[in-house]
Short mmCIF file of C-alpha atoms in Angstrom, two decimals:
data_model
loop_
_atom_site.label_atom_id
_atom_site.label_comp_id
_atom_site.label_asym_id
_atom_site.label_seq_id
_atom_site.Cartn_x
_atom_site.Cartn_y
_atom_site.Cartn_z
CA MET A 146 0.02 -0.01 0.01
CA THR A 147 3.00 2.27 0.42
CA ASP A 148 5.33 2.83 -2.56
CA ASP A 149 8.15 5.26 -3.59
CA SER A 150 6.31 6.26 -6.66
CA ASP A 151 4.01 8.21 -4.72
CA ALA A 152 6.33 10.95 -3.70
CA SER A 153 4.63 13.32 -5.86
CA PRO A 154 1.66 15.55 -4.67
CA PRO A 155 -1.62 13.69 -4.20
CA ALA A 156 -3.79 13.05 -7.20
CA HIS A 157 -6.90 15.09 -7.88
CA GLY A 158 -9.78 13.93 -5.48
CA SER A 159 -7.47 13.30 -2.53
CA PRO A 160 -7.55 15.19 0.86
CA THR A 161 -5.69 18.41 0.90
CA PRO A 162 -2.87 19.06 3.49
CA ALA A 163 -3.41 19.19 7.18
CA PRO A 164 -6.30 21.53 8.38
CA SER A 165 -5.65 24.68 10.27
CA GLY A 166 -6.66 22.99 13.51
CA SER A 167 -3.72 20.55 13.36
CA THR A 168 -0.39 21.01 14.98
CA THR A 169 2.63 22.30 13.15
CA ALA A 170 5.62 20.39 12.09
CA ALA A 171 7.67 21.73 14.86
CA GLN A 172 4.90 20.87 17.41
CA ASP A 173 4.63 17.43 16.14
CA ALA A 174 8.38 16.90 16.14
CA ALA A 175 8.63 18.00 19.81
CA PRO A 176 8.47 15.16 22.52
CA ALA A 177 5.45 15.12 24.82
CA GLY A 178 5.73 17.62 27.62
CA SER A 179 8.26 19.93 25.73
CA THR A 180 7.64 23.44 24.60
CA THR A 181 7.74 25.17 21.18
CA ALA A 182 10.52 27.39 20.14
CA ALA A 183 8.52 30.40 21.01
CA GLN A 184 7.97 29.12 24.49
CA ASP A 185 11.61 28.34 24.88
CA THR A 186 12.49 31.92 24.15
CA ALA A 187 11.56 33.23 27.52
CA SER A 188 12.54 36.64 28.87
CA PRO A 189 15.23 37.29 31.50
CA ALA A 190 12.56 38.05 33.87
CA ASP A 191 11.05 34.71 33.50
CA ALA A 192 14.35 33.00 33.84
CA SER A 193 14.50 34.27 37.50
CA ALA A 194 11.23 32.83 38.43
CA ALA A 195 11.05 30.76 41.49
CA LYS A 196 10.19 27.54 39.69
CA PRO A 197 12.81 25.82 37.61
CA PRO A 198 12.24 26.44 33.93
CA SER A 199 11.66 22.75 33.10
CA THR A 200 9.09 22.42 35.74
CA ARG A 201 7.20 25.57 34.62
CA SER A 202 7.49 24.38 30.96
CA VAL A 203 5.73 21.22 31.74
CA GLY A 204 3.14 22.84 33.70
CA THR A 205 2.49 25.40 31.01
CA VAL A 206 2.09 22.64 28.46
CA VAL A 207 -0.20 20.66 30.61
CA LEU A 208 -2.36 23.74 31.26
CA SER A 209 -2.48 24.57 27.72
CA ARG A 210 -3.83 21.23 26.66
CA LEU A 211 -6.55 20.97 29.40
CA PRO A 212 -9.20 23.06 27.64
CA GLY A 213 -9.10 21.20 24.28
CA LEU A 214 -8.76 17.81 26.12
CA ALA A 215 -11.86 18.68 28.28
CA LEU A 216 -13.88 19.27 25.20
CA ALA A 217 -12.86 16.15 23.51
CA VAL A 218 -13.57 14.08 26.70
CA SER A 219 -17.01 15.77 27.06
CA ILE A 220 -17.85 14.81 23.43
CA ALA A 221 -16.57 11.31 24.06
CA ALA A 222 -18.88 10.96 27.03
CA VAL A 223 -21.87 11.92 25.02
CA ALA A 224 -20.81 9.61 22.13
CA THR A 225 -20.40 6.75 24.65
CA GLY A 226 -24.00 7.19 25.72
CA VAL A 227 -24.90 7.16 21.91
CA GLY A 228 -23.00 4.07 21.34
CA ARG A 229 -24.83 2.26 24.26
CA LEU A 230 -28.17 3.34 22.78
CA MET A 231 -27.11 2.24 19.42
CA PRO A 232 -24.59 -0.57 19.56
CA VAL A 233 -24.27 -1.01 15.85
CA VAL A 234 -22.90 2.45 15.55
CA GLY A 235 -20.60 2.37 18.68
CA GLY A 236 -18.92 5.24 20.68
CA PRO A 237 -15.84 5.78 18.50
CA VAL A 238 -17.81 6.55 15.37
CA SER A 239 -20.35 8.62 17.21
CA GLY A 240 -17.33 10.62 18.61
CA ILE A 241 -15.98 11.51 15.31
CA VAL A 242 -19.35 12.49 13.93
CA LEU A 243 -20.08 14.68 16.87
CA GLY A 244 -16.66 16.10 16.73
CA VAL A 245 -17.23 17.02 13.16
CA LEU A 246 -20.54 18.60 14.05
CA VAL A 247 -19.10 20.62 16.83
CA ALA A 248 -16.37 21.82 14.63
CA VAL A 249 -18.84 22.92 11.94
CA ALA A 250 -21.09 24.85 14.47
CA VAL A 251 -18.24 26.38 16.52
CA ARG A 252 -14.78 26.25 14.97
CA PRO A 253 -12.17 25.51 17.73
CA GLY A 254 -9.98 28.37 18.49
CA ALA A 255 -6.31 28.59 19.30
CA VAL A 256 -6.91 27.95 23.02
CA LEU A 257 -8.45 24.62 22.27
CA ARG A 258 -6.16 23.38 19.67
CA PRO A 259 -3.12 22.05 21.95
CA GLY A 260 -5.48 19.80 23.85
CA ILE A 261 -7.22 18.52 20.69
CA ALA A 262 -3.95 17.73 19.01
CA PHE A 263 -2.75 15.85 22.16
CA ALA A 264 -5.99 13.79 22.49
CA GLY A 265 -5.86 12.94 18.69
CA ARG A 266 -2.38 11.55 18.85
CA GLY A 267 -1.26 10.76 22.36
CA LEU A 268 -4.52 9.17 23.36
CA LEU A 269 -4.61 7.13 20.33
CA GLN A 270 -1.41 5.58 21.11
CA THR A 271 -2.34 4.96 24.71
CA ALA A 272 -5.48 3.33 23.68
CA VAL A 273 -3.44 0.81 21.41
CA VAL A 274 -1.27 -0.15 24.48
CA VAL A 275 -4.42 -0.76 26.52
CA LEU A 276 -5.91 -2.89 23.91
CA GLY A 277 -3.16 -5.43 24.73
CA ALA A 278 -4.85 -6.40 27.94
CA GLN A 279 -7.69 -7.91 26.15
CA LEU A 280 -5.29 -10.54 24.45
CA SER A 281 -3.59 -13.72 25.39
CA LEU A 282 -0.89 -14.65 23.12
CA GLY A 283 -2.27 -18.17 23.32
CA GLN A 284 -5.54 -17.06 22.03
CA ILE A 285 -4.20 -17.43 18.28
CA MET A 286 -3.73 -21.09 19.01
CA LYS A 287 -7.31 -21.37 20.17
CA VAL A 288 -8.79 -20.12 16.92
CA GLY A 289 -7.37 -23.32 15.39
CA LEU A 290 -5.06 -23.86 12.31
CA GLY A 291 -7.99 -23.46 9.94
CA SER A 292 -8.65 -19.85 10.87
CA LEU A 293 -5.14 -18.47 10.55
CA PRO A 294 -4.98 -19.08 6.78
CA VAL A 295 -8.32 -17.25 6.33
CA MET A 296 -7.09 -14.27 8.36
CA LEU A 297 -3.68 -14.12 6.63
CA VAL A 298 -4.95 -14.47 3.11
CA THR A 299 -7.98 -12.02 3.61
CA LEU A 300 -5.49 -9.48 4.82
CA ALA A 301 -3.04 -9.97 2.18
CA ALA A 302 -5.90 -9.83 -0.50
CA CYS A 303 -7.29 -6.45 1.28
CA LEU A 304 -3.88 -4.90 1.25
CA ALA A 305 -3.02 -5.80 -2.25
CA ALA A 306 -6.34 -4.51 -3.37
CA ALA A 307 -6.06 -1.26 -1.42
CA TYR A 308 -2.76 -0.57 -3.26
CA TRP A 309 -3.70 -1.52 -6.68
CA ILE A 310 -7.40 -0.16 -6.77
CA GLY A 311 -6.53 2.92 -4.56
CA ARG A 312 -3.73 4.05 -7.02
CA ARG A 313 -6.04 3.68 -10.06
CA LEU A 314 -8.80 5.73 -8.24
CA GLY A 315 -6.17 8.56 -7.60
CA ILE A 316 -6.39 8.20 -3.87
CA VAL A 317 -3.57 9.60 -1.82
CA ARG A 318 -1.26 6.99 -0.38
CA ASP A 319 -1.95 7.55 3.43
CA LEU A 320 -5.61 7.53 2.89
CA ARG A 321 -5.61 4.38 0.94
CA THR A 322 -3.34 2.85 3.60
CA LEU A 323 -5.74 3.82 6.40
CA ILE A 324 -8.80 2.34 4.52
CA GLY A 325 -6.76 -0.79 3.61
CA VAL A 326 -5.64 -1.73 7.19
CA GLY A 327 -8.87 -0.61 8.63
CA THR A 328 -10.74 -2.96 6.43
CA GLY A 329 -8.32 -5.92 6.54
CA ILE A 330 -7.63 -5.84 10.31
CA CYS A 331 -9.85 -4.09 12.91
CA GLY A 332 -11.40 -0.78 11.88
CA ALA A 333 -10.93 1.98 14.24
CA SER A 334 -8.30 0.28 16.23
CA ALA A 335 -6.07 -0.42 13.32
CA ILE A 336 -6.39 3.13 12.07
CA ALA A 337 -5.54 4.41 15.62
CA ALA A 338 -2.32 2.28 15.45
CA VAL A 339 -1.26 3.18 11.94
CA THR A 340 -2.00 6.88 12.08
CA PRO A 341 1.11 7.94 14.03
CA VAL A 342 3.39 5.55 12.16
CA ILE A 343 2.61 7.00 8.73
CA GLY A 344 1.80 10.59 10.05
CA ALA A 345 -1.73 10.72 8.52
CA MET A 346 -3.61 13.93 8.51
CA GLU A 347 -6.84 14.41 10.56
CA ALA A 348 -8.90 14.66 7.44
CA GLU A 349 -7.55 11.30 6.18
CA VAL A 350 -8.41 9.57 9.55
CA ALA A 351 -11.85 10.90 9.53
CA TYR A 352 -12.65 9.84 6.02
CA ALA A 353 -11.13 6.32 6.67
CA VAL A 354 -13.12 5.77 9.93
CA SER A 355 -16.43 7.11 8.34
CA THR A 356 -15.83 5.02 5.19
CA ILE A 357 -15.28 1.77 7.30
CA PHE A 358 -18.19 2.44 9.31
CA VAL A 359 -20.46 2.62 6.38
CA PHE A 360 -19.55 -0.91 5.40
CA ASN A 361 -19.62 -2.16 9.08
CA VAL A 362 -23.27 -1.20 9.09
CA ALA A 363 -23.83 -2.89 5.85
CA ALA A 364 -22.18 -6.14 7.11
CA VAL A 365 -24.48 -6.15 10.16
CA LEU A 366 -27.57 -5.76 8.01
CA THR A 367 -26.65 -8.33 5.37
CA PHE A 368 -24.35 -10.95 6.73
CA PRO A 369 -26.70 -12.89 8.82
CA PHE A 370 -29.05 -13.19 5.96
CA LEU A 371 -26.11 -14.30 3.65
CA GLY A 372 -24.96 -16.91 6.26
CA HIS A 373 -28.52 -18.45 6.34
CA LEU A 374 -28.62 -18.31 2.53
CA LEU A 375 -25.35 -20.42 2.26
CA ASP A 376 -26.38 -22.41 5.27
CA MET A 377 -23.22 -21.76 7.15
CA SER A 378 -22.45 -23.64 10.42
CA GLN A 379 -22.02 -21.53 13.66
CA HIS A 380 -18.26 -22.05 13.46
CA ALA A 381 -18.16 -20.98 9.84
CA PHE A 382 -20.19 -17.88 10.31
CA GLY A 383 -18.17 -16.86 13.42
CA LEU A 384 -15.00 -17.20 11.31
CA PHE A 385 -16.57 -15.05 8.56
CA ALA A 386 -17.81 -12.25 10.82
CA GLY A 387 -14.41 -12.24 12.69
CA THR A 388 -12.48 -11.81 9.40
CA ALA A 389 -14.76 -9.67 7.31
CA VAL A 390 -16.30 -7.27 9.81
CA ASN A 391 -14.13 -4.60 11.39
CA ASP A 392 -15.02 -3.07 14.60
CA MET A 393 -15.68 -5.39 17.63
CA SER A 394 -19.16 -3.84 18.22
CA SER A 395 -20.20 -4.62 14.74
CA VAL A 396 -18.62 -8.18 14.80
CA VAL A 397 -20.64 -8.88 18.04
CA ALA A 398 -23.86 -7.44 16.53
CA ALA A 399 -23.59 -9.42 13.22
CA ALA A 400 -22.39 -12.83 14.91
CA THR A 401 -24.99 -12.64 17.82
CA THR A 402 -27.73 -12.28 15.26
CA TYR A 403 -26.60 -15.43 13.82
CA GLY A 404 -26.29 -17.36 17.03
CA GLY A 405 -24.40 -17.57 20.58
CA PRO A 406 -21.70 -20.00 19.21
CA ALA A 407 -21.10 -17.94 16.23
CA ALA A 408 -20.61 -14.82 18.30
CA ASN A 409 -18.13 -16.76 20.86
CA TYR A 410 -15.91 -17.85 17.90
CA ALA A 411 -16.17 -14.46 16.12
CA VAL A 412 -14.89 -12.66 19.20
CA VAL A 413 -11.87 -14.93 19.54
CA VAL A 414 -11.03 -14.58 15.93
CA LYS A 415 -11.37 -10.78 16.04
CA LEU A 416 -9.12 -10.55 19.01
CA ALA A 417 -6.34 -12.67 17.24
CA ARG A 418 -6.81 -10.67 14.14
CA THR A 419 -6.15 -7.48 16.15
CA LEU A 420 -2.45 -8.85 16.61
CA LEU A 421 -1.79 -8.43 12.98
CA ILE A 422 -1.59 -4.73 13.85
CA ILE A 423 1.90 -5.39 14.95
CA PRO A 424 3.59 -6.76 11.82
CA ILE A 425 1.61 -4.18 9.79
CA CYS A 426 2.73 -1.25 11.73
CA LEU A 427 6.37 -2.42 11.85
CA GLY A 428 6.49 -2.95 8.06
CA LEU A 429 4.84 0.49 7.48
CA ALA A 430 7.53 2.32 9.80
CA ALA A 431 10.26 0.57 7.92
CA LEU A 432 8.74 1.70 4.44
CA VAL A 433 8.16 5.33 5.85
CA ARG A 434 11.95 5.51 6.96
CA ARG A 435 13.22 4.13 3.73
CA ARG A 436 10.99 6.61 1.74
CA ALA A 437 12.22 9.43 3.95
CA ALA A 438 15.95 8.50 3.26
CA ALA A 439 15.35 8.22 -0.41
CA THR A 440 13.44 11.64 -0.53
CA ALA A 441 15.68 13.47 1.96
CA GLY A 442 15.30 17.20 1.64
CA SER A 443 12.18 17.17 -0.23
CA ALA A 444 8.67 18.18 1.06
CA GLU A 445 5.68 15.79 0.25
CA SER A 446 2.27 17.12 0.12
CA GLY A 447 3.11 19.79 2.79
CA ARG A 448 3.91 17.21 5.35
CA PRO A 449 6.88 17.42 7.78
CA GLU A 450 9.93 15.78 6.64
CA PRO A 451 10.27 12.53 8.68
CA ARG A 452 13.57 12.59 10.88
CA ARG A 453 16.13 10.00 10.41
CA VAL A 454 16.18 7.69 13.24
CA ARG A 455 18.10 4.72 14.48
CA PHE A 456 16.83 1.09 13.58
CA GLY A 457 15.59 0.59 17.13
CA ARG A 458 13.23 3.52 16.81
CA LEU A 459 11.46 1.78 13.88
CA ILE A 460 9.42 0.13 16.62
CA PRO A 461 6.69 2.62 17.84
CA TRP A 462 6.66 2.71 21.69
CA PHE A 463 2.99 1.98 21.84
CA LEU A 464 3.52 -1.32 20.05
CA VAL A 465 5.99 -2.18 22.53
CA GLY A 466 3.44 -1.53 25.19
CA PHE A 467 0.91 -3.37 23.36
CA ILE A 468 2.99 -6.50 23.20
CA ALA A 469 4.19 -6.29 26.86
CA LEU A 470 0.75 -5.78 28.13
CA ALA A 471 -0.44 -8.86 26.07
CA ALA A 472 2.37 -10.91 27.47
CA ILE A 473 1.58 -9.86 31.09
CA ASN A 474 -2.04 -10.91 30.44
CA THR A 475 -0.90 -14.23 29.02
CA ALA A 476 1.14 -14.79 32.13
CA GLY A 477 -1.92 -14.38 34.15
CA LEU A 478 -0.81 -11.23 35.84
CA VAL A 479 -3.80 -9.07 34.69
CA PRO A 480 -6.78 -10.07 37.03
CA HIS A 481 -9.81 -11.31 35.02
CA ALA A 482 -11.89 -8.99 36.79
CA ALA A 483 -9.76 -6.14 35.24
CA HIS A 484 -10.34 -7.25 31.59
CA GLU A 485 -13.69 -5.60 31.07
CA PRO A 486 -12.69 -2.24 32.76
CA LEU A 487 -9.51 -2.17 30.57
CA SER A 488 -11.54 -2.95 27.43
CA THR A 489 -14.03 -0.13 28.39
CA LEU A 490 -11.01 2.15 29.10
CA ALA A 491 -9.45 1.37 25.67
CA VAL A 492 -12.76 2.05 23.70
CA PHE A 493 -13.12 5.40 25.68
CA LEU A 494 -9.64 6.37 24.85
CA ILE A 495 -10.18 5.66 21.13
CA THR A 496 -13.60 7.62 21.47
CA VAL A 497 -11.90 10.73 22.98
CA ALA A 498 -9.13 10.41 20.34
CA LEU A 499 -11.61 10.25 17.35
CA SER A 500 -13.71 12.96 18.96
CA ALA A 501 -10.52 15.18 18.80
CA ILE A 502 -9.83 14.13 15.25
CA GLY A 503 -13.45 15.12 14.48
CA LEU A 504 -12.95 18.51 16.00
CA SER A 505 -9.78 19.01 13.86
CA THR A 506 -11.50 18.08 10.62
CA GLU A 507 -12.46 20.68 7.97
CA PRO A 508 -15.63 19.02 6.26
CA ALA A 509 -14.91 21.15 3.22
CA LYS A 510 -11.72 19.20 2.61
CA LEU A 511 -13.68 15.92 3.04
CA ARG A 512 -16.05 17.09 0.37
CA ARG A 513 -13.15 17.74 -1.97
CA ALA A 514 -11.99 14.33 -1.36
CA GLY A 515 -14.82 13.14 -3.55
CA PRO A 516 -16.37 9.69 -3.80
CA ALA A 517 -13.30 7.74 -4.58
CA PRO A 518 -12.36 6.77 -1.03
CA LEU A 519 -16.04 5.62 -0.38
CA LEU A 520 -15.69 3.54 -3.55
CA LEU A 521 -12.39 2.15 -2.29
CA GLY A 522 -13.89 1.10 0.87
CA GLY A 523 -16.83 -0.75 -0.75
CA LEU A 524 -14.63 -2.63 -3.08
CA LEU A 525 -12.28 -3.58 -0.27
CA TRP A 526 -15.19 -4.85 1.79
CA LEU A 527 -16.47 -7.05 -1.18
CA VAL A 528 -12.75 -8.34 -1.67
CA VAL A 529 -12.38 -9.27 2.12
CA SER A 530 -15.91 -10.95 2.19
CA ALA A 531 -15.54 -12.84 -0.98
CA THR A 532 -12.03 -14.11 -0.06
CA SER A 533 -13.11 -15.27 3.49
CA LEU A 534 -16.06 -17.13 1.96
CA ALA A 535 -14.09 -18.59 -0.86
CA LEU A 536 -11.33 -19.86 1.57
CA GLN A 537 -13.75 -21.44 4.01
CA TYR A 538 -15.47 -23.12 0.88
CA LEU A 539 -12.19 -24.44 -0.32
CA LEU A 540 -11.09 -25.43 3.21
CA GLY A 541 -14.42 -27.33 3.82
CA HIS A 542 -15.58 -25.25 6.84
CA PHE A 543 -19.02 -24.83 5.54
#
């Protein structure tokens, strides 16, 4: 899905560079808790203040983030309530929709932007780490040897189709990457993991999440009917739902409609499928660094030039945390009673982050993206569904 030939500006119909509500390159490059160059150039009077400069700087950054973060959390709380009333929609998608609506009604000002930017990036990464607590490394074995080929082949088919179809539709590289991994792995969670790795813009994230949501709803409405039409067993339908539907809420909704055993199996498949985030993010990180080295000194679509890093920094910190927490859970060190609260926390953090992304989105830029990304999402959904069904038929799972 990523290639070196896309170093030129996006083709017509792709989102334009970052909206005004997003952070600047200098802000993105600064580590959490640091200040910008303007803040670092304090006056001599400030230098003689009672508090050490570093302490005062951290406090200033934290305070600057509170208003925007509070707004994102408030929207996420409302979105969580909406998600409970409409489980098919879910909190994360409700958050991004409400965020966009608020941004349209009252465009966030400069006071809110630091907190919104922090929520849209830092909390996304933290949510990915917390997701590891839901997984046991042994769960991959529990899904059976038959389910692993289906998961891997459907993912490979989805990524290949995203690359090939997306290029021919003229969709910018990062947007087709987000739609591809979101469709092929696990919807908003995969998008949350990939976004900081490739440095995707807020408009691209919003469009990808919205596109995948449309076809999640379509899957919930049509898959149970299709399963009965094909006379699929509970096991087969659980594998079908777990590999061809993205967000967990939609997987559960579709599989539960078909039957309890199907729902139980679908959840295990979905959790194991989530682990595929790890190799995908590592591969994308390596490609991003290689592309940065090949195009050093050039600007791409107004994006900050990636910094050259050591090999060890190819592994994002949140993926290390994700693996570590999954390993801790495998060892039985995460109490069973903590699984549900941690799962709820992960979903809420994703909801807050996507609410912030919605607040940073300019709807006009989404309109300028045109129908091509939505068409790509639909075609990828059909590719994944058809591949899953075909493999199960060939393997005799029906």
